[in-house]
Coordinates of C-alpha atoms (C1' of nucleotides) in Angstrom, one line a residue:
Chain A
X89 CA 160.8 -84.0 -5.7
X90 CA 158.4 -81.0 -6.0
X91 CA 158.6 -78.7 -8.9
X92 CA 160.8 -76.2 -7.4
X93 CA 163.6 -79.0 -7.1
X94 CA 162.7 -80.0 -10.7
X95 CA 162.9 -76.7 -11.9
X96 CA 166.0 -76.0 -10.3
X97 CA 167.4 -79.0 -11.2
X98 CA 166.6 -78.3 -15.1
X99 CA 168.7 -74.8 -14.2
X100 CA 171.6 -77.1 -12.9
X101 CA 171.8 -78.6 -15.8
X102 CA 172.2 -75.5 -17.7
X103 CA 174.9 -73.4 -17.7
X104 CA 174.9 -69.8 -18.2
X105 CA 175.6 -70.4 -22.1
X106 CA 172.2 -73.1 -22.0
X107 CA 174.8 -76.3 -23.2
X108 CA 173.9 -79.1 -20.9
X109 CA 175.4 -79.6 -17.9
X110 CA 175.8 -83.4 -16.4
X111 CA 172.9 -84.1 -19.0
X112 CA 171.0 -82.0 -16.8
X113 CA 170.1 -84.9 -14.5
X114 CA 171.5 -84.7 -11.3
X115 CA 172.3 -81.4 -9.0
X116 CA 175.5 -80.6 -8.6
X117 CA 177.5 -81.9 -5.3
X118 CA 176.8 -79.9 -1.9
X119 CA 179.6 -77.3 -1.6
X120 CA 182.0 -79.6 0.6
X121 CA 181.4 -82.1 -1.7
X122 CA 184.0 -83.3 -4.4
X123 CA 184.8 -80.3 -7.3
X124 CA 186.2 -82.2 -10.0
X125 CA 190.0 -82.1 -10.9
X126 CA 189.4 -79.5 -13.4
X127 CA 188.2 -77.6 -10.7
X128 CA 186.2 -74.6 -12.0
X129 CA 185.8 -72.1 -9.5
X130 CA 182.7 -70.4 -10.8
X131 CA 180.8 -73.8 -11.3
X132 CA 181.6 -74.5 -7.9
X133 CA 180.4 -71.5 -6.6
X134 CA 176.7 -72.1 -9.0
X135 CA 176.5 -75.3 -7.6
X136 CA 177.0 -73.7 -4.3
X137 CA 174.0 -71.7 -4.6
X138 CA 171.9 -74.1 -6.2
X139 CA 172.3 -76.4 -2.9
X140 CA 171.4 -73.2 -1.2
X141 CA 168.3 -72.4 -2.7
X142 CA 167.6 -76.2 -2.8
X143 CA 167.7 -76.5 0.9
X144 CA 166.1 -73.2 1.7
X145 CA 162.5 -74.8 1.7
X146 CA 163.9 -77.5 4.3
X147 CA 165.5 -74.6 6.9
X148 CA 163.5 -72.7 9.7
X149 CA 162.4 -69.6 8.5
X150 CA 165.4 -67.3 10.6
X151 CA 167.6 -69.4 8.9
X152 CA 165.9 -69.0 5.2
X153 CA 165.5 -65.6 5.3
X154 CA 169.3 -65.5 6.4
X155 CA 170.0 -67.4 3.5
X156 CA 168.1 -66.0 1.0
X157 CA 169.2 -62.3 2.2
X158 CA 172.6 -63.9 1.1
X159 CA 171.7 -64.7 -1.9
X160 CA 170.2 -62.1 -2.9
X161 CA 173.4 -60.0 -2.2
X162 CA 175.5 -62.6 -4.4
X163 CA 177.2 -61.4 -7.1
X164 CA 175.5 -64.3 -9.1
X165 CA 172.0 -63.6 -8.6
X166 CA 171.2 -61.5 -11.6
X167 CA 172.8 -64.2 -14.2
X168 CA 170.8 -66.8 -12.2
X169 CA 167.5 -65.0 -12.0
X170 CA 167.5 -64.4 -16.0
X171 CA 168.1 -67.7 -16.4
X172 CA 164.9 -68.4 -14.2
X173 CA 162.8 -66.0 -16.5
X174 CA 164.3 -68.0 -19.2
X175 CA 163.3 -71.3 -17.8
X176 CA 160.0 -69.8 -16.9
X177 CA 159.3 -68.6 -20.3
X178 CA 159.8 -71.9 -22.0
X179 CA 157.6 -73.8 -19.8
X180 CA 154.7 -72.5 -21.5
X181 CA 155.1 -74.5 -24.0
X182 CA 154.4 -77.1 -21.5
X183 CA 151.6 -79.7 -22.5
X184 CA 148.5 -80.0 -20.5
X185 CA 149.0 -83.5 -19.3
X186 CA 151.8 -81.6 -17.0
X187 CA 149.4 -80.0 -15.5
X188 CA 148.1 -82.0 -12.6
X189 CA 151.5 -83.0 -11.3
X190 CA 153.1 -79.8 -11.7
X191 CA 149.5 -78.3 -9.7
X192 CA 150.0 -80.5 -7.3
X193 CA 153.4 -80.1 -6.5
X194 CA 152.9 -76.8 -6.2
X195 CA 150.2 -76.9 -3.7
X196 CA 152.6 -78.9 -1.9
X197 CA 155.2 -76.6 -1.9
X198 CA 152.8 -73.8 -1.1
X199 CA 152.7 -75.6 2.4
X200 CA 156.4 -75.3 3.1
X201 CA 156.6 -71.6 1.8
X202 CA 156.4 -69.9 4.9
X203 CA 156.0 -66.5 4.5
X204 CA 152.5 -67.6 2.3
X205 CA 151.8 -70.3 5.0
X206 CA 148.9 -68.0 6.7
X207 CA 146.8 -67.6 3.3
X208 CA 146.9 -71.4 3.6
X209 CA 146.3 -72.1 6.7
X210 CA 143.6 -69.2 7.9
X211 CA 141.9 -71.9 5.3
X212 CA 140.9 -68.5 4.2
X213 CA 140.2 -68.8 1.0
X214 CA 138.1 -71.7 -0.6
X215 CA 140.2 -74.7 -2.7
X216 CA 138.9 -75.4 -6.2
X217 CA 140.5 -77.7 -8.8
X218 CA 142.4 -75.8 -12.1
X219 CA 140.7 -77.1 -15.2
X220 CA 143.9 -76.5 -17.2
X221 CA 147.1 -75.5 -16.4
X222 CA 147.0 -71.6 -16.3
X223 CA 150.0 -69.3 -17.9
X224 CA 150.0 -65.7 -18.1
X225 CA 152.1 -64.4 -20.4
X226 CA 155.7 -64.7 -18.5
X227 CA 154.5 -68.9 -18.9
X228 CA 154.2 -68.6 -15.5
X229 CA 150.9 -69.9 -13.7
X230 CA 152.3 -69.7 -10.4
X231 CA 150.3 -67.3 -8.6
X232 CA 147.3 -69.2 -9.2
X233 CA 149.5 -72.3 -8.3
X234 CA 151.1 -70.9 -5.3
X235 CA 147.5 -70.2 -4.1
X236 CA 146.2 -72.7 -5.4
X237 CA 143.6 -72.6 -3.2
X238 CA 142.8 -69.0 -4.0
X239 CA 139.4 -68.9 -6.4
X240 CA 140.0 -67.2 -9.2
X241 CA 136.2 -67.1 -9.8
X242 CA 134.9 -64.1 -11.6
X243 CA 138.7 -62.9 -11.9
X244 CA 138.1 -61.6 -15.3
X245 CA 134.2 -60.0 -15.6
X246 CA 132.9 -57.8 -12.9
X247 CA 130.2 -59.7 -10.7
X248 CA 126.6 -58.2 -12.0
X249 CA 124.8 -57.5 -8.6
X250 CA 123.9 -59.9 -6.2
X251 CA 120.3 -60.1 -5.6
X252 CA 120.5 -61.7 -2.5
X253 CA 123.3 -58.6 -1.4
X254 CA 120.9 -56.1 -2.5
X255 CA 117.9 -56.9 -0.6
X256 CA 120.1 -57.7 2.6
X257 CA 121.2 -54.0 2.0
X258 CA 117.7 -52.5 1.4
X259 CA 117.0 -54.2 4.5
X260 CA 118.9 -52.8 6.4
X261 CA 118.5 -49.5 5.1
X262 CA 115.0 -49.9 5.3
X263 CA 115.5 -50.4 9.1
X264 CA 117.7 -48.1 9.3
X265 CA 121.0 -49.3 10.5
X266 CA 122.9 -49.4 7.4
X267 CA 121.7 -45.7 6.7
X268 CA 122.4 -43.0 7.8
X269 CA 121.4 -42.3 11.9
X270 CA 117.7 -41.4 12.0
X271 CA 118.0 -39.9 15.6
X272 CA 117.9 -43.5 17.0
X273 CA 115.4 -44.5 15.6
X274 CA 113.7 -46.3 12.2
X275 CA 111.4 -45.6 9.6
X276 CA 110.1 -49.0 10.1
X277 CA 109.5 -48.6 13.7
X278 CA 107.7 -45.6 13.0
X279 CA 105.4 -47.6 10.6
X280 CA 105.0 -50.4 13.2
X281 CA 103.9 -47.5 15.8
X282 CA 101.9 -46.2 13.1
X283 CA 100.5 -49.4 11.9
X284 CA 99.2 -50.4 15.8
X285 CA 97.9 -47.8 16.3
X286 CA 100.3 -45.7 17.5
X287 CA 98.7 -45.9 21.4
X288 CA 100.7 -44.5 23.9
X289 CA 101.0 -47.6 25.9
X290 CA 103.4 -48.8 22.8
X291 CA 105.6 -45.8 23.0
X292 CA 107.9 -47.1 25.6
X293 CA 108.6 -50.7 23.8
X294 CA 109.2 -48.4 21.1
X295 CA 111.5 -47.1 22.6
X296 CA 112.8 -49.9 23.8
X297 CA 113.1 -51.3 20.4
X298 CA 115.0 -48.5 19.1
X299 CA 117.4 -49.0 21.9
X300 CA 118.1 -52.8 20.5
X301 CA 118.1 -51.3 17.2
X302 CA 120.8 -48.9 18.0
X303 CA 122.9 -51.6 19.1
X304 CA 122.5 -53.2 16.3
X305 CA 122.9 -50.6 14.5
X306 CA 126.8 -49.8 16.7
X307 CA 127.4 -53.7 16.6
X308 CA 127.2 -53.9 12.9
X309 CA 129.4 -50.8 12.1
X310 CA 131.5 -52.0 14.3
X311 CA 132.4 -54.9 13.0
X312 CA 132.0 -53.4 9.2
X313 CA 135.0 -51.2 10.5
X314 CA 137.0 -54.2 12.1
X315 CA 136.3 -56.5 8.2
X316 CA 137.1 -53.4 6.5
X317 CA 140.3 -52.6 8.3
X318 CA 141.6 -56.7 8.6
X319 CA 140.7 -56.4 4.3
X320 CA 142.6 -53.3 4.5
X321 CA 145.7 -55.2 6.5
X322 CA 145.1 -58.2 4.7
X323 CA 145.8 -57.1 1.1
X324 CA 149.2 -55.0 2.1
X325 CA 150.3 -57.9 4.0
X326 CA 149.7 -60.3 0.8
X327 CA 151.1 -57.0 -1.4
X328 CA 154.3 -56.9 0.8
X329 CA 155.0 -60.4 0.3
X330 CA 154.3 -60.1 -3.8
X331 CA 157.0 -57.4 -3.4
X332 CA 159.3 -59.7 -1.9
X333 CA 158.3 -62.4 -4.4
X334 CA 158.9 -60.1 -7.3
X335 CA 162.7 -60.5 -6.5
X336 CA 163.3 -64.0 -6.6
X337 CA 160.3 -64.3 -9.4
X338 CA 158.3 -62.2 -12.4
X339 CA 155.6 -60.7 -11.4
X340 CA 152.9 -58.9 -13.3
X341 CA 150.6 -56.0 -12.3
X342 CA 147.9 -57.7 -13.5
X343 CA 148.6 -60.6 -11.4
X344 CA 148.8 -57.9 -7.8
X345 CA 145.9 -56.6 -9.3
X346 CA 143.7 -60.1 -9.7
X347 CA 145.2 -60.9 -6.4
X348 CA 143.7 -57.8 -4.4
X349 CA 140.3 -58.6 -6.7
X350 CA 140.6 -62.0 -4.9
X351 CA 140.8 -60.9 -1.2
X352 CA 138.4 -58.5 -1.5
X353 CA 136.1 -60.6 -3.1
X354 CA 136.4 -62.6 -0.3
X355 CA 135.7 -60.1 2.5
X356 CA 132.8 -58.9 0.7
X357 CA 131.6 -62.2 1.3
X358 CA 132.5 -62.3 4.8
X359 CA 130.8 -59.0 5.0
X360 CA 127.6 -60.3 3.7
X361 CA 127.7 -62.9 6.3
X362 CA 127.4 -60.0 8.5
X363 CA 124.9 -58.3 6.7
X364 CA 122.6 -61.4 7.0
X365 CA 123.7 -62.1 10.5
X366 CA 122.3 -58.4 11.3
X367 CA 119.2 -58.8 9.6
X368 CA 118.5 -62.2 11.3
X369 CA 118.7 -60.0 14.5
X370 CA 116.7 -56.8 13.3
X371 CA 113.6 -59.2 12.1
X372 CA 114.0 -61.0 15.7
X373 CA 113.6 -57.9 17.2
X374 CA 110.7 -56.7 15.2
X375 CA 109.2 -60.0 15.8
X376 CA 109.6 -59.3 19.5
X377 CA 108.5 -56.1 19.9
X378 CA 106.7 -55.6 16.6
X379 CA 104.8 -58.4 16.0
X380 CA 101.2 -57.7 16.5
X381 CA 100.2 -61.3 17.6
X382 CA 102.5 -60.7 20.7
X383 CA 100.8 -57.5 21.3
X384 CA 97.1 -58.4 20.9
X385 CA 94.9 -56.8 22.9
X386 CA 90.6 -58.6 23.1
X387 CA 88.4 -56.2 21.7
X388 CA 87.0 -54.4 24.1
X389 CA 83.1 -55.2 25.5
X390 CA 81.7 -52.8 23.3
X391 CA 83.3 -53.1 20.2
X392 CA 82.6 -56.9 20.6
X393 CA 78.7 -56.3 20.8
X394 CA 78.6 -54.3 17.8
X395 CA 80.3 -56.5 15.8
X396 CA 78.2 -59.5 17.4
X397 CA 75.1 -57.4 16.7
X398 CA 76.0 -57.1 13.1
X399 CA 76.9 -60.8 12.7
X400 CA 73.9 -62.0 13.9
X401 CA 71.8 -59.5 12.4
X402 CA 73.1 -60.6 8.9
X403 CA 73.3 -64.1 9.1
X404 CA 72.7 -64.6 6.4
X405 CA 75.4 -63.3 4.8
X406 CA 77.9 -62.1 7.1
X407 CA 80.1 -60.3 4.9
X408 CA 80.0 -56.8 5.7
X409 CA 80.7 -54.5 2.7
X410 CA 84.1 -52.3 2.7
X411 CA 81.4 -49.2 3.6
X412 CA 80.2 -51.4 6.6
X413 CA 83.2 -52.1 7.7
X414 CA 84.5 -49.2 7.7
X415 CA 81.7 -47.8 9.5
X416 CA 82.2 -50.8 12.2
X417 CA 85.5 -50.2 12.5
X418 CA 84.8 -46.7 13.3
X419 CA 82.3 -47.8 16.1
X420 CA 84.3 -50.1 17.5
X421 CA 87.8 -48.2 17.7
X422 CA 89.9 -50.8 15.4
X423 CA 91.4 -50.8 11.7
X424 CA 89.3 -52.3 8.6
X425 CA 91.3 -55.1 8.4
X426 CA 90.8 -55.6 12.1
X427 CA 87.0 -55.7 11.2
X428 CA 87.6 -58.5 8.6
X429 CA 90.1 -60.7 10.9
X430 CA 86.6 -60.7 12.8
X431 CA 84.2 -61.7 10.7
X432 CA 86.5 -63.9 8.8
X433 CA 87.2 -65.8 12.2
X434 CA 83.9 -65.7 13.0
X435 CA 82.3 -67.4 10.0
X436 CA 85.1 -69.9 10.3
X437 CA 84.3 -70.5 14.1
X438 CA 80.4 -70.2 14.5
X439 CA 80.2 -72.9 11.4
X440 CA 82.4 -74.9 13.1
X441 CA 80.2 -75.1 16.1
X442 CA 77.3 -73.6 15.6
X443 CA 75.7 -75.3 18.2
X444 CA 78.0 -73.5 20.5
X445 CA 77.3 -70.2 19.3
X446 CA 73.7 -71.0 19.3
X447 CA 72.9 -69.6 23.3
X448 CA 74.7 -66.3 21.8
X449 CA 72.8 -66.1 18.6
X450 CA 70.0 -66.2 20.7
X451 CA 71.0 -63.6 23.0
X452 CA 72.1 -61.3 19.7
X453 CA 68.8 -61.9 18.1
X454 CA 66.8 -60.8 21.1
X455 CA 68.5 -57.4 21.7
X456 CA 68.5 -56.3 18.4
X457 CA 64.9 -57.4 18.4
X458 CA 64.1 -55.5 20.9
X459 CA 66.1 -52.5 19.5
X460 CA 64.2 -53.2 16.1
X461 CA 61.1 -53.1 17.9
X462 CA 61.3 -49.9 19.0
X463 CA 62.3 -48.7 15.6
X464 CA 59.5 -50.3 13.7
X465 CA 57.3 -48.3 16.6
X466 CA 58.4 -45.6 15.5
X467 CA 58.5 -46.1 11.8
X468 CA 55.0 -47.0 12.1
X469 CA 54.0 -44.1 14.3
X470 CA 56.0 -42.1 11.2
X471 CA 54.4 -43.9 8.6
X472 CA 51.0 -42.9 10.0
X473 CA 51.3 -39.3 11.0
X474 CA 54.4 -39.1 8.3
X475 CA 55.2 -40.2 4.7
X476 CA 54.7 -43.4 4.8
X477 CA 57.8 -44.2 2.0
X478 CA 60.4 -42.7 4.5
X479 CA 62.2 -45.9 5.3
X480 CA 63.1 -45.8 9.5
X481 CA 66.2 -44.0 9.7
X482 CA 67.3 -45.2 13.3
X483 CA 67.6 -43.9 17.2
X484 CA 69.2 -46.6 18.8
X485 CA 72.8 -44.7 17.8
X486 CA 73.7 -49.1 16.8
X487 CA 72.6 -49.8 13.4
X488 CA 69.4 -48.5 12.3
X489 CA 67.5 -51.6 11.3
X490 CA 69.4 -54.9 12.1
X491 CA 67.9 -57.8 9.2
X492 CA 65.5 -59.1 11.3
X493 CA 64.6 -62.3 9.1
X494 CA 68.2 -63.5 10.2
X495 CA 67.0 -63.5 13.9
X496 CA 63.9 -65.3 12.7
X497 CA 65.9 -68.1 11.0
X498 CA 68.2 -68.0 14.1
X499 CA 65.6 -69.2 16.0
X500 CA 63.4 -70.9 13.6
X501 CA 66.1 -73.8 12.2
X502 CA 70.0 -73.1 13.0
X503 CA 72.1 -75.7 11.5
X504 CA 69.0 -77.6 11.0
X505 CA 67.8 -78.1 14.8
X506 CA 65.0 -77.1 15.9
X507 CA 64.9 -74.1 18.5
X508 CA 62.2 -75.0 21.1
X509 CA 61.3 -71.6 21.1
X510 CA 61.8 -69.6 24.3
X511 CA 60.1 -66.9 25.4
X512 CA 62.6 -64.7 23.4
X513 CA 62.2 -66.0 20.5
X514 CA 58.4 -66.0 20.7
X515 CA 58.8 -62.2 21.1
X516 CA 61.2 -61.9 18.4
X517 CA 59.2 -63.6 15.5
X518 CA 56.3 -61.6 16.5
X519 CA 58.7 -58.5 16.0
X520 CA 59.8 -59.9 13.0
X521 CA 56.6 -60.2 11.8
X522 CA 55.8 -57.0 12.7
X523 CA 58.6 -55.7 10.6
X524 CA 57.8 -57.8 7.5
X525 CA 54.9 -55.5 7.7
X526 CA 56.2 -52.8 7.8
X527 CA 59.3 -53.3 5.5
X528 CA 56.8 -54.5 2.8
X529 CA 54.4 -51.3 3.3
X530 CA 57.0 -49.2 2.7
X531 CA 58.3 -50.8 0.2
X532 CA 62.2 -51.3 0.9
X533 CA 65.0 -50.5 3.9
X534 CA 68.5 -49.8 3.7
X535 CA 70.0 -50.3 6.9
X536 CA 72.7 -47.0 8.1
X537 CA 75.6 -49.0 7.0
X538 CA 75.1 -49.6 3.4
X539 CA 74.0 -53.4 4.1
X540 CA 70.9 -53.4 2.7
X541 CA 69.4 -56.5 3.7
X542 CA 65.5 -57.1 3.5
X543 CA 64.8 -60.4 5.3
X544 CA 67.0 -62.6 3.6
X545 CA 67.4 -66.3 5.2
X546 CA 70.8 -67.5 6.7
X547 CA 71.9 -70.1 4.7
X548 CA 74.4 -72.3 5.4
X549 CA 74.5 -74.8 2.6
X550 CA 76.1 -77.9 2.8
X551 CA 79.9 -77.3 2.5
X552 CA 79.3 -75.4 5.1
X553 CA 79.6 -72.4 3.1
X554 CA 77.1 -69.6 3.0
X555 CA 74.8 -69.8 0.3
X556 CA 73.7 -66.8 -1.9
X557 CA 71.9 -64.6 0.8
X558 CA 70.0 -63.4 -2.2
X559 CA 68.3 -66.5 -2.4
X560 CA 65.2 -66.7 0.0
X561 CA 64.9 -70.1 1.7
X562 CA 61.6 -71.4 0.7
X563 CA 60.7 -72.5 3.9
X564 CA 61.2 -69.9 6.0
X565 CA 60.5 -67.3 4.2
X566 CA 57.0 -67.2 3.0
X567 CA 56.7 -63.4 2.9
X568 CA 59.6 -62.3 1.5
X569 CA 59.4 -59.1 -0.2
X570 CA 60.6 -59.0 -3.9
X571 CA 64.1 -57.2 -4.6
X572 CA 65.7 -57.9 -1.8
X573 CA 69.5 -56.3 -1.8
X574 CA 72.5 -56.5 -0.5
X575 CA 75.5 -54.6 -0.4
X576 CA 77.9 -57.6 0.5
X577 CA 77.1 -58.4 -3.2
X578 CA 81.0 -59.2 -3.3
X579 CA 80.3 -62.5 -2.1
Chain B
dA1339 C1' 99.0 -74.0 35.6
dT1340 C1' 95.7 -75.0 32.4
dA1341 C1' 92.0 -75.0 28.8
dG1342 C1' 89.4 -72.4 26.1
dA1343 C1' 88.7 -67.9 23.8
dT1344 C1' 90.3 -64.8 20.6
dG1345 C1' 92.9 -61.7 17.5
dA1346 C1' 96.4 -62.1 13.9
dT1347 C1' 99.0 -64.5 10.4
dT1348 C1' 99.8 -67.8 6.8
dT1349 C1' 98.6 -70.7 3.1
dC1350 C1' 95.8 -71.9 -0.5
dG1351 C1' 92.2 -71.7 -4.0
dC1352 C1' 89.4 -68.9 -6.7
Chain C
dG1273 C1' 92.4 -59.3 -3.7
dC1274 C1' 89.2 -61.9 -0.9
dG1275 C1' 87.7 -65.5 1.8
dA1276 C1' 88.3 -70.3 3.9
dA1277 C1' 90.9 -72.9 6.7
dA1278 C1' 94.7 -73.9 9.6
dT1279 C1' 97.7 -72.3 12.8
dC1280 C1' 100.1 -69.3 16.0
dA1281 C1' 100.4 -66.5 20.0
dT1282 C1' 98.4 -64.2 23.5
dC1283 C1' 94.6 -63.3 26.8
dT1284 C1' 91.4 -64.7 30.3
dA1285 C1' 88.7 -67.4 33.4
dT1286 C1' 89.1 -71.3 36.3

DNA sequence: ATAGATGATTTCGC
DNA sequence: GCGAAATCATCTAT
């Protein structure tokens, strides 16, 4: 027998005065059943009810809420319903061993209540066991018993923020669908335009992207709207059926209160659901349409020679400073970082394989010899008819004086093989040579982009790493003038 | 269609 | 923060 039964039972065995009724044992006989010869009227009639209400929980719901309106019109009612508070006060002097029965029972109740069936079944609200049996000041703890599946977590303090809620909600802002409308558009994809580059050929997946993001952006408020307004429906519903409670049973403002705390705790969380499910999507789209690795374009010819040129040129010690690379990224039509992304995967990749790279190396080494050729020509012609400490300041519109010693070692010993040298780089150690001279008569070079390099040997130690570039190799490097700098000092 | 080349990103150590 | 290394994703030549 659930709780209700017991409870009612206890109340049968009470009369109105509180002396014990049948010892308070057994209900009293259905209606047709046998009054006794005394035949009181009025108990009849209690008893009569009692079987009523005791039988409500077993009838369809027409035929409950028929009853119960009948009830509720009987003259009895009010002398039966104080009696209930009565009842309901004492049993908070229940002892905690109660508890889990009298819990349970409840929950089982809960499942024949109808008009609370839905909170149950929607399975809308998660189940979590009561550590002790809870009373509120009427000694009643049935809200939290009627629901008993209804959390009751963080009831009492206000949540602090969530974290996780917060960045979800910068997010979005940041992307602009939360906000407020940005003409259709996003701060973020304005950065992304920005950040590429901002090339025209982009403007009409930008476009495109802001039309995703829009709908997004509709999808989401939509279904804010549709949480906000089911919340909205959701807590009357539950505040109408309190209502109707309230007549049959005490209830407390604090308790309509906690309850409408409870559901919208719970949409909240349904809404963050949402809010992740939307930024899932935004950073899908970004990916898509953002992402630079889906939109990468080679370097064109040009830019890809200059870089080459410098590479091979410093050898050595590829590591352009931040003043060279900004200067080679001016050159070559790309960002800084753009620059680095290059020489970074080209150290990695030419000391993987150098082997590979050395046909290119060659090729590298010989046009900038030739370039350097001419420049040392016309140094030389300067030095003689000129000052001769005015260091060569360039004509080739490419870097003014490549480090030379790098082609040298290039040829001379890459990774330790020996270049059978070709006709190239014959010509180029000549040059080289030719340079040395010069470089040492005039006592120093700085070439236009702040990489000051005198003929420093590439060297590639054996972790594969670069070694010191200030370091002359011994070997190849018998003329190496004294002070040799570098701006990729960094290294 | 495929393999290799290449620019970008990520991870890790310093 | 920078660079090495690994990896991803796309481009390009075949």
């Amino acid at each position: 027998m659930d709780d209700q039964s017991r409870m009612l039972q206890t109340l049968a065995g009470v009369n109105l005065a509180g002396h014990s009724v049948q010892g308070g044992m057994a209900l009293p006989p259905p209606p047709h059943g046998h009054e006794g010869a005394d035949g009181d009227g009025r108990k009849q009639d209690i008893g009569d009810i009692l079987h009523q209400i005791m039988t409500i929980t077993d009838q369809s719901l027409d035929e409950a809420q028929a009853k119960k309106h009948a009830l509720n019109c009987h003259r009895m009612k009010p002398a039966l319903f104080s009696v209930l508070c009565e009842i309901k006060e004492k049993t908070v002097t229940l002892d905690a061993e109660c508890a889990p029965l009298w819990i349970n029972n409840n929950r089982h109740r809960r499942k024949r209540q109808t008009p609370n069936a839905d909170l149950q079944d929607a399975n809308f609200l998660p189940h979590r066991p009561f550590p002790k049996m809870p009373c509120n000041s009427y000694g009643e703890p049935t809200f939290k018993q009627i629901y008993g599946g209804l959390s009751i977590r963080g009831a009492q303090e206000e949540d602090p923020p969530d974290p996780q809620l917060m960045r979800l909600d910068n997010m979005l802002l940041a992307e602009g669908v939360s906000g407020p409308e940005k003409g259709g558009g996003s701060a973020a994809a304005a950065a992304a335009a920005a950040a590429s580059g901002g090339s025209s050929d982009n403007s009409i997946e930008h476009s495109d992207y802001r039309a995703k993001l829009t709908q997004i952006r509709q999808i989401y408020h939509t279904e804010l709207e549709k949480y906000e307004q089911a919340c909205n429906e959701f807590t009357t519903h539950v505040m109408n059926l309190l209502r109707e409670q309230s007549r049959t049973r005490p209830i407390s403002p604090k308790e309509i209160e906690r309850m409408v705390g409870i559901i919208h705790r719970k949409f909240s969380s349904i809404q963050m659901q949402l809010k992740q499910s939307t930024c899932e999507a935004v950073m899908i789209l970004r990916s898509r349409f953002l992402d630079a690795r889906r939109k990468r374009r080679n370097f064109s010819k040009q830019a890809t020679e200059i870089l080459n040129e410098y590479f091979y040129s410093h050898l050595s010690n590829p590591y352009p400073s931040e003043e060279a690379k900004e200067e080679l990224a001016k050159k070559c039509s790309i960002t800084v970082s753009q620059v680095s992304n290059w020489f970074g995967n080209k150290r990695i990749r030419y000391k993987k394989n150098i082997g590979k790279f050395q046909e290119e190396a060659n090729l590298y080494a010989a046009k900038t010899a030739v370039t350097a050729a001419h420049a040392v020509a016309a140094a030389v012609q300067n030095n003689q008819t000129n000052s001769p400490t005015t260091p060569n300041s360039g004509s080739s519109g490419s870097f003014n004086l490549p480090n030379s010693g790098d082609m040298f070692m290039n040829m001379q010993s890459l990774n330790g093989d020996s270049y059978q040298g070709s006709q190239v780089g014959a010509n180029v150690q000549s040059q080289v040579d030719t340079l040395r001279h010069v470089i040492n008569q005039t006592g120093g070079y700085s070439d236009g982009l702040g990489g000051n390099s005198l003929y420093s040997p590439h060297n590639l130690n054996a972790n594969g790493g670069w070694q010191d570039a200030t370091t002359p190799s011994s070997v190849t490097s018998p003329t190496e003038g004294p002070g040799s700098v570098h701006s990729d000092t960094s290294n």
